[in-house]
Each structure stands twice: as C-alpha cells, then as structure tokens.
XYZ file of C-alpha atoms in Angstrom:
130
model
C 66.253 -38.568 8.577
C 64.685 -37.211 11.169
C 61.066 -38.573 13.121
C 57.993 -36.205 12.406
C 57.294 -34.008 14.848
C 54.004 -35.655 16.222
C 53.521 -40.205 15.795
C 51.837 -40.711 12.382
C 48.308 -41.706 14.873
C 49.413 -39.065 17.585
C 46.559 -36.548 16.342
C 44.206 -39.118 17.803
C 46.223 -40.721 21.124
C 43.675 -39.551 23.964
C 40.705 -40.937 21.584
C 42.438 -44.048 20.291
C 43.930 -45.143 23.999
C 39.947 -45.144 24.894
C 40.540 -41.838 26.307
C 40.258 -42.968 29.588
C 43.210 -44.895 30.898
C 42.913 -45.849 34.465
C 46.810 -46.952 33.869
C 49.026 -45.830 30.764
C 51.804 -46.919 30.007
C 54.024 -45.542 26.953
C 56.995 -47.367 25.707
C 57.629 -45.085 22.383
C 61.006 -44.162 20.591
C 58.760 -40.575 21.216
C 57.981 -40.853 24.417
C 58.312 -37.069 25.883
C 55.476 -36.244 22.992
C 52.332 -38.491 24.284
C 54.156 -36.489 28.065
C 53.746 -33.102 26.925
C 50.515 -34.162 25.015
C 48.283 -37.291 26.484
C 45.952 -35.653 28.664
C 43.004 -38.566 29.306
C 44.919 -40.648 31.782
C 44.647 -41.476 35.815
C 48.104 -41.960 35.669
C 51.051 -42.245 33.258
C 54.080 -44.593 33.116
C 56.673 -43.058 30.390
C 59.058 -45.335 29.199
C 60.192 -48.180 28.963
C 62.072 -48.423 32.719
C 58.734 -47.644 34.459
C 55.811 -49.522 35.039
C 52.784 -49.441 36.906
C 54.283 -52.255 39.440
C 56.354 -49.435 40.689
C 54.322 -46.529 41.259
C 51.776 -49.133 43.611
C 55.039 -50.744 46.046
C 57.282 -47.415 45.635
C 57.462 -44.250 44.046
C 54.415 -43.338 46.146
C 51.996 -41.576 43.056
C 48.605 -42.280 43.924
C 46.247 -45.039 43.364
C 43.392 -44.308 43.661
C 42.698 -43.532 40.060
C 39.342 -42.359 38.368
C 37.729 -45.625 36.368
C 34.765 -45.646 33.925
C 35.860 -42.995 32.107
C 36.101 -40.482 34.379
C 39.985 -39.236 33.529
C 38.477 -37.297 30.337
C 37.634 -35.271 33.580
C 39.803 -35.246 36.904
C 42.666 -36.962 37.888
C 43.818 -39.327 41.253
C 42.754 -38.928 44.021
C 45.159 -36.414 46.702
C 45.508 -33.622 48.669
C 43.248 -31.973 46.876
C 40.635 -33.253 46.707
C 39.828 -32.898 50.268
C 39.960 -29.575 50.296
C 37.039 -27.752 50.005
C 36.913 -24.791 47.599
C 34.247 -21.982 48.309
C 33.299 -18.624 45.941
C 32.338 -15.589 46.690
C 31.152 -12.353 44.984
C 30.250 -8.809 46.266
C 29.337 -6.099 44.423
C 30.155 -2.599 45.997
C 28.802 0.081 44.075
C 25.434 0.740 41.918
C 27.401 1.035 38.582
C 27.981 -2.457 39.100
C 24.844 -3.388 39.617
C 23.770 -1.270 36.371
C 26.691 -3.099 34.870
C 25.729 -6.814 35.851
C 22.112 -7.044 35.869
C 20.607 -6.178 32.784
C 23.076 -9.328 31.165
C 21.824 -11.585 33.569
C 18.119 -10.261 33.080
C 18.140 -11.383 29.311
C 20.447 -14.631 30.078
C 17.660 -16.088 32.893
C 14.850 -14.974 29.983
C 16.352 -16.747 27.888
C 17.590 -19.792 29.729
C 13.773 -20.124 31.530
C 14.968 -18.611 34.534
C 12.193 -15.955 36.289
C 13.538 -16.216 39.661
C 17.194 -14.888 38.848
C 15.646 -13.267 36.071
C 13.906 -11.252 39.496
C 16.403 -11.397 41.468
C 19.025 -9.458 38.698
C 15.584 -6.921 37.728
C 14.353 -6.296 41.756
C 18.194 -5.482 42.058
C 18.359 -2.274 39.434
C 15.322 -1.569 40.798
C 16.451 -0.510 43.985
C 19.109 2.082 42.764
C 18.161 5.897 42.437
C 17.530 6.949 39.876
C 20.674 8.617 37.786
C-alpha cells in the first residue's frame, strides 16, 4: 500500500510546530516531505542520524539562529547578513514620468501621503506639453 502524498497533519505543519522553531529535528518515515515543505525554522535536522549537536560542534552550519518567532521571516545569521543591499531607480524619458507619475499621485492620495503626491505631480507639471 502506498503512503499518502503528505502526512495527515502536514497541511499545517509549520503552524503545528510553532511556526518558528529555532532548532527543528524531523524523524519520520517521510523526512523528504518535511524537508521540501517546512519553511519556518532556524535550522532543520532531517532524519534519525542528524542532530543539533553535529551542527553546533562539527558540521559547521550556523548556530546563530532566529528566536522569538523570527523564523517566520528570516533565517540564521550568514554572510548575507553583512552585505549591504542597495537599490536605485532612474527614469530617463518623459514617457516614463507620464507612465508612472499619475499612478503615484492616485496611490499617494489614497495613502494620505501629500508629499509623495506633490513630488509626482511636480514632475508631471515640468514636462513639455504634447
């Protein structure tokens, strides 16, 4: 007889496990399912041979893990934690301003953000008439 595609309580597995485990060991007859489907944990140890101690002392995966529920939105400390992410935007054409600015004005009005509305409207006003 084939096993079900997912364990009986798996549909809410992250929530059932607290949704935020710092260290999570999974020892089941369907370890691969949990590895593929669990997302909210600091570090996952899969199978009866894996243990937190192996990771902490020898394997080398990070031991600085999210606590207090932070596993819902972040992972453990890593090199990426020390990288600075920067973004930039540039609009090179009047057409770009005409495309974006009216939407910004509308959204800013709805969000009650008059300064944002004003900066978008001002850029529209500066454009040459078509």
